[in-house]
Every structure is written in C-alpha cells, then in structure tokens.
Amino acid sequence: MRLINSWYHAVSASHKWGGTPEDYLPIEEFIDSSKKTFGDFRHRAMYHHTLGVYLCEDLFGKTISLEKAVGRSKEYGDITKTVQIPVRLIAERHIVEDLGFLPSPEHYLKNIPFDSDETRWMSGAIRKEVGNFNDIFNKESNV
C-alpha cells in the first residue's frame, strides 16, 4: 500500500489540466489534511469520498482559474489563456488516484460496528455530565 504525497497529486493534476502544481496544491493538501489527526490510511475516511468533494467546492469554489499555455509565438513568446478547472474534477481525481474509485461516506460508515461496546459512545448512550449550563453561562461577569 502506498500513501501518495499531496505534491504528487498536484503534479498529476498539472499534467492533466495545465498550470503548475502550486495551482492545485491547496485542494490536494485539504483532502490529505486529515493525516494531521490520523497518520495511516484510515485518515482517508475523513475527506476521501463524495462529501469530501463537496467540501472542496465549498472551500475553494466551483472552479479554479489558471493560465494554460496554448502555443508559442516568435514575436510574443508563450501564448496563454485563462482556463477554469472544476474543483470537483480535481478532488475526484485525487481520490481515484488513491483508492481506484470514488466512495461515498457510506463505504466507510457501514464498516463501523453498530452494536459494539467500543462504538456505543457514538450513540450518545454514554454521557458524562458537565454541570448545569445555565449556571455556567448565565453567571454575571466580575470583570
């Protein structure tokens, strides 16, 4: 199993759509940012799915703009044009490069045991009392 660095995803995207790896790096780094909390392949459960793609669009917009070389002129040098690349395609490509397909959150969640003592806390059945919120938040400040 291999974990691809965000930089290599950005290089791959720049080969596909033009521009430089730096044009794509913020999106690629966001998708892999869950490595900050979980250092092995399980980090992918956070953003490597269809909801992660939508989150990328929310954060970065529907498209990114970049300059793409379309030719060269002796008189003017490189000829470029501004192109719009859909963020959805960039994010989906990253995920497919890592996993081979685009999963939904269900692909991850369905593998969490529903009736296990180890996961019962997710149901809210095991709560710890933290005191009366009214007492905590309605006290007058002595400042």
CSV table of C-alpha atoms in Angstrom, one decimal:
chain,number,residue,atom,x,y,z
A,1,MET,CA,0.0,0.0,0.0
A,2,ARG,CA,1.3,3.5,-0.8
A,3,LEU,CA,0.3,6.9,0.5
A,4,ILE,CA,0.8,9.5,-2.1
A,5,ASN,CA,2.0,12.9,-1.0
A,6,SER,CA,-0.2,15.9,-1.9
A,7,TRP,CA,2.5,17.3,-4.0
A,8,TYR,CA,2.4,14.3,-6.4
A,9,HIS,CA,-1.4,14.7,-6.7
A,10,ALA,CA,-0.8,18.4,-7.6
A,11,VAL,CA,1.9,17.4,-10.2
A,12,SER,CA,-0.5,14.8,-11.7
A,13,ALA,CA,-3.3,17.5,-11.9
A,14,SER,CA,-1.0,20.0,-13.6
A,15,HIS,CA,-0.1,17.4,-16.2
A,16,LYS,CA,-3.8,16.7,-16.8
A,17,TRP,CA,-5.1,20.3,-17.0
A,18,GLY,CA,-2.1,22.6,-17.3
A,19,GLY,CA,-0.8,25.2,-14.9
A,20,THR,CA,1.7,24.5,-12.2
A,21,PRO,CA,1.4,22.1,-9.2
A,22,GLU,CA,1.1,25.1,-7.0
A,23,ASP,CA,-2.2,25.9,-8.7
A,24,TYR,CA,-3.7,22.7,-7.3
A,25,LEU,CA,-1.8,22.2,-4.1
A,26,PRO,CA,-4.3,23.9,-1.7
A,27,ILE,CA,-7.0,21.5,-2.8
A,28,GLU,CA,-4.7,18.4,-2.6
A,29,GLU,CA,-3.5,19.4,0.8
A,30,PHE,CA,-7.0,19.9,2.1
A,31,ILE,CA,-8.0,16.4,1.0
A,32,ASP,CA,-5.0,15.0,2.8
A,33,SER,CA,-5.2,17.3,5.8
A,34,SER,CA,-6.8,14.5,7.9
A,35,LYS,CA,-3.3,13.0,8.1
A,36,LYS,CA,-2.7,15.5,10.8
A,37,THR,CA,-5.1,13.6,13.1
A,38,PHE,CA,-4.6,10.0,11.9
A,39,GLY,CA,-1.3,9.0,10.3
A,40,ASP,CA,-2.2,5.9,8.4
A,41,PHE,CA,-4.6,5.1,5.5
A,42,ARG,CA,-7.6,5.4,7.8
A,43,HIS,CA,-7.3,9.2,7.6
A,44,ARG,CA,-9.0,8.8,4.2
A,45,ALA,CA,-12.3,8.2,5.9
A,46,MET,CA,-12.5,12.0,6.6
A,47,TYR,CA,-12.4,13.5,3.1
A,48,HIS,CA,-11.7,10.8,0.5
A,49,HIS,CA,-15.3,10.4,-0.5
A,50,THR,CA,-18.2,12.2,-2.3
A,51,LEU,CA,-18.9,14.5,0.7
A,52,GLY,CA,-15.2,15.5,0.7
A,53,VAL,CA,-15.6,16.6,-2.9
A,54,TYR,CA,-18.5,18.8,-2.0
A,55,LEU,CA,-16.4,20.3,0.9
A,56,CYS,CA,-13.7,21.1,-1.5
A,57,GLU,CA,-16.2,23.0,-3.7
A,58,ASP,CA,-17.5,24.8,-0.6
A,59,LEU,CA,-13.9,25.9,0.4
A,60,PHE,CA,-12.3,26.6,-3.0
A,61,GLY,CA,-15.3,27.4,-5.2
A,62,LYS,CA,-16.7,25.6,-8.2
A,63,THR,CA,-13.6,26.3,-10.3
A,64,ILE,CA,-10.1,27.5,-10.1
A,65,SER,CA,-8.6,29.8,-12.7
A,66,LEU,CA,-5.2,29.3,-14.2
A,67,GLU,CA,-3.1,30.3,-17.1
A,68,LYS,CA,-2.6,27.5,-19.6
A,69,ALA,CA,0.0,27.6,-22.4
A,70,VAL,CA,-1.7,27.2,-25.8
A,71,GLY,CA,1.2,28.0,-28.1
A,72,ARG,CA,4.3,30.0,-28.7
A,73,SER,CA,5.0,32.9,-31.0
A,74,LYS,CA,8.4,34.2,-32.1
A,75,GLU,CA,7.1,37.7,-31.7
A,76,TYR,CA,5.3,37.4,-28.3
A,77,GLY,CA,6.7,34.2,-26.7
A,78,ASP,CA,4.4,31.9,-24.8
A,79,ILE,CA,0.7,32.4,-25.7
A,80,THR,CA,-1.5,31.6,-22.7
A,81,LYS,CA,-5.2,31.7,-22.0
A,82,THR,CA,-7.1,31.7,-18.7
A,83,VAL,CA,-9.0,28.4,-18.2
A,84,GLN,CA,-11.4,27.3,-15.5
A,85,ILE,CA,-10.8,23.9,-14.0
A,86,PRO,CA,-13.7,22.4,-11.9
A,87,VAL,CA,-12.7,21.8,-8.3
A,88,ARG,CA,-14.9,18.7,-8.4
A,89,LEU,CA,-12.8,17.1,-11.0
A,90,ILE,CA,-9.5,17.9,-9.2
A,91,ALA,CA,-10.8,16.4,-5.9
A,92,GLU,CA,-12.3,13.3,-7.6
A,93,ARG,CA,-9.1,12.7,-9.4
A,94,HIS,CA,-7.1,12.8,-6.1
A,95,ILE,CA,-9.5,10.3,-4.5
A,96,VAL,CA,-9.5,7.9,-7.5
A,97,GLU,CA,-5.7,8.1,-7.7
A,98,ASP,CA,-5.6,6.9,-4.1
A,99,LEU,CA,-8.4,4.4,-3.9
A,100,GLY,CA,-9.2,3.4,-7.5
A,101,PHE,CA,-12.8,4.6,-7.2
A,102,LEU,CA,-14.9,7.4,-5.7
A,103,PRO,CA,-16.6,6.1,-2.5
A,104,SER,CA,-19.4,7.6,-0.6
A,105,PRO,CA,-19.3,8.2,3.2
A,106,GLU,CA,-21.4,5.0,3.5
A,107,HIS,CA,-18.5,2.9,2.3
A,108,TYR,CA,-16.6,3.9,5.5
A,109,LEU,CA,-19.5,4.1,7.9
A,110,LYS,CA,-21.1,0.8,7.1
A,111,ASN,CA,-17.9,-0.9,8.5
A,112,ILE,CA,-18.3,0.7,11.9
A,113,PRO,CA,-19.9,-2.0,14.2
A,114,PHE,CA,-23.3,-0.7,15.3
A,115,ASP,CA,-23.8,-2.7,18.4
A,116,SER,CA,-20.2,-2.9,19.8
A,117,ASP,CA,-19.3,-1.7,23.3
A,118,GLU,CA,-16.4,0.1,21.6
A,119,THR,CA,-18.6,2.2,19.5
A,120,ARG,CA,-21.6,2.7,21.8
A,121,TRP,CA,-20.3,6.2,22.7
A,122,MET,CA,-21.3,7.4,19.3
A,123,SER,CA,-25.0,6.8,20.0
A,124,GLY,CA,-24.9,9.3,22.9
A,125,ALA,CA,-25.8,6.5,25.4
A,126,ILE,CA,-22.7,7.0,27.4
A,127,ARG,CA,-22.8,10.6,28.6
A,128,LYS,CA,-20.8,12.5,31.2
A,129,GLU,CA,-22.5,15.3,33.0
A,130,VAL,CA,-20.6,18.6,32.8
A,131,GLY,CA,-22.8,20.6,35.2
A,132,ASN,CA,-25.7,22.9,34.6
A,133,PHE,CA,-25.1,25.0,31.5
A,134,ASN,CA,-27.4,27.7,32.9
A,135,ASP,CA,-25.2,28.1,35.9
A,136,ILE,CA,-22.1,28.2,33.8
A,137,PHE,CA,-23.2,30.6,31.1
A,138,ASN,CA,-25.6,32.9,32.9
A,139,LYS,CA,-23.3,34.0,35.7
A,140,GLU,CA,-22.6,37.7,35.8
A,141,SER,CA,-19.0,38.5,35.0
A,142,ASN,CA,-16.8,40.0,37.7
A,143,VAL,CA,-14.7,41.7,35.0
